[in-house]
Amino acid sequence: MKVVYRMRGLLGDATEDMVETLDSGKGEDIDEEEVYKMATVLGKENRLDAILQRLAQAKHFLRSHGLVHAGLKLISYCVKVKTNRQYLIQPHLHTLKILLGILNLALQHEQLESSGLGATVAQQVLSVTEPILQEASSQQRVIVRSISEEVSLCT
């Protein structure tokens, strides 16, 4: 986008339209299901399983930071779609156990190093976990009970 700014009185009167403010576009409702519909591909054919398995293998924070960052970014796109959230709350995936393990690694690293890197990853984990927990709370009590049992095993 090209922006031209002219001051009145210099080189004649400005003939362009006056723009007082720019529309930020924040007032529009964005349908995340439509925007991120391609992320449903990851929920099919065990692709999310593979991402979660890779995240579960992260044992050392600094060595696996790139993997964790990329995996959490993929999952953050996936949780914007309802079908993926419903898939991630299935008990056999152990999604919360894996995410809480990553959160634990990040917080331990932040406690030792205080570099801010662990805090960033912890924030990513929490932003990914929230929609998953919201979806789980809206589903059947059996799923919620199995997830709460999984969380109690992690602590």
XYZ file of C-alpha atoms in Angstrom:
155
model
C 0.000 0.000 0.000
C 1.351 3.386 -0.970
C 0.741 6.289 1.392
C 1.124 9.875 0.182
C 1.241 12.743 2.658
C 0.963 16.313 1.448
C 0.843 19.412 3.543
C -1.643 22.074 2.602
C -0.163 25.269 1.346
C 2.995 23.783 -0.171
C 3.040 23.459 -3.953
C -0.632 24.402 -4.204
C -3.663 22.988 -2.491
C -3.805 19.260 -1.909
C -6.489 17.708 -4.098
C -6.387 14.225 -2.594
C -9.142 13.078 -0.275
C -8.558 13.753 3.394
C -8.217 10.647 5.551
C -8.672 11.329 9.237
C -8.281 7.761 10.541
C -7.452 4.361 9.161
C -9.782 1.433 9.697
C -8.009 -1.143 11.831
C -10.349 -3.939 10.808
C -10.673 -5.122 14.415
C -14.417 -4.595 14.389
C -14.915 -7.426 11.919
C -15.793 -10.842 13.248
C -13.348 -13.391 11.910
C -14.540 -16.966 11.634
C -11.511 -18.948 12.834
C -13.096 -22.177 11.621
C -13.003 -20.802 8.086
C -9.564 -19.188 8.343
C -7.878 -22.279 9.815
C -9.914 -24.967 8.023
C -6.761 -26.384 6.438
C -5.575 -27.314 9.940
C -8.181 -30.087 9.965
C -5.755 -32.057 7.810
C -3.469 -32.428 10.834
C -6.295 -33.981 12.829
C -6.679 -36.727 10.265
C -4.490 -39.769 9.710
C -2.628 -39.525 13.046
C -0.680 -36.378 12.205
C -1.507 -34.742 15.527
C -0.465 -37.999 17.194
C 2.970 -37.662 15.609
C 3.336 -34.065 16.802
C 2.340 -35.034 20.334
C 4.724 -38.009 20.329
C 7.595 -35.747 19.310
C 6.711 -33.258 22.028
C 6.581 -36.094 24.568
C 10.185 -36.988 23.685
C 11.448 -33.543 24.740
C 13.485 -34.100 27.900
C 16.039 -31.274 27.768
C 14.668 -27.773 27.267
C 17.488 -26.108 25.331
C 18.150 -29.069 23.049
C 14.503 -29.458 22.118
C 13.475 -25.796 22.105
C 13.118 -25.614 18.300
C 11.005 -28.757 18.214
C 8.833 -27.574 21.104
C 8.336 -24.141 19.552
C 7.348 -25.576 16.156
C 5.107 -28.247 17.690
C 3.287 -25.755 19.886
C 2.827 -23.404 16.955
C 1.253 -26.197 14.897
C -1.004 -27.188 17.758
C -2.000 -23.557 18.309
C -3.320 -23.472 14.740
C -5.028 -26.821 15.204
C -6.940 -25.852 18.342
C -8.692 -23.077 16.464
C -10.759 -25.755 14.701
C -13.429 -27.647 16.635
C -12.747 -31.054 15.073
C -9.103 -30.877 16.123
C -10.010 -29.826 19.657
C -12.399 -32.757 19.875
C -9.664 -35.053 18.634
C -7.085 -33.700 21.096
C -9.281 -34.384 24.132
C -9.366 -38.104 23.426
C -7.843 -39.878 26.430
C -5.540 -42.199 24.465
C -3.518 -39.222 23.159
C -2.474 -38.025 26.643
C -2.484 -34.461 25.300
C -2.620 -32.733 28.662
C 0.062 -34.955 30.143
C 2.391 -34.077 27.278
C 1.599 -30.358 27.405
C 2.033 -30.260 31.172
C 5.395 -32.009 30.768
C 6.495 -29.291 28.344
C 5.202 -26.642 30.739
C 7.194 -28.230 33.549
C 10.372 -28.220 31.429
C 9.841 -24.578 30.495
C 9.231 -23.464 34.059
C 12.248 -25.389 35.358
C 14.416 -23.765 32.705
C 13.048 -20.324 33.532
C 13.705 -20.882 37.217
C 17.333 -21.814 36.537
C 18.195 -19.386 33.736
C 15.705 -16.477 33.978
C 16.248 -15.798 30.289
C 12.597 -15.346 29.376
C 12.756 -18.248 26.941
C 11.065 -20.615 29.365
C 8.386 -18.044 30.137
C 7.623 -17.645 26.437
C 7.211 -21.378 25.970
C 5.122 -21.591 29.151
C 2.812 -18.908 27.751
C 2.522 -20.854 24.482
C 1.617 -24.030 26.355
C -1.039 -22.241 28.386
C -2.569 -20.597 25.318
C -2.780 -24.007 23.611
C -4.116 -25.785 26.681
C -6.949 -23.341 27.370
C -9.113 -24.105 24.279
C -8.516 -27.826 24.757
C -9.783 -27.636 28.335
C -12.745 -25.521 27.276
C -13.676 -28.117 24.672
C -13.288 -30.897 27.204
C -15.562 -29.124 29.664
C -18.261 -28.839 27.016
C -18.052 -32.566 26.180
C -19.297 -35.600 28.069
C -18.369 -36.089 31.706
C -16.513 -39.316 30.894
C -13.922 -37.458 28.865
C -13.611 -34.750 31.513
C -13.167 -37.400 34.221
C -10.421 -39.182 32.268
C -8.633 -35.893 31.608
C -8.816 -34.902 35.272
C -7.402 -38.313 36.236
C -4.580 -37.769 33.741
C -3.806 -34.361 35.248
C -3.801 -35.783 38.764
C -1.259 -38.409 37.638
C 1.035 -35.623 36.372
C 1.140 -33.776 39.666
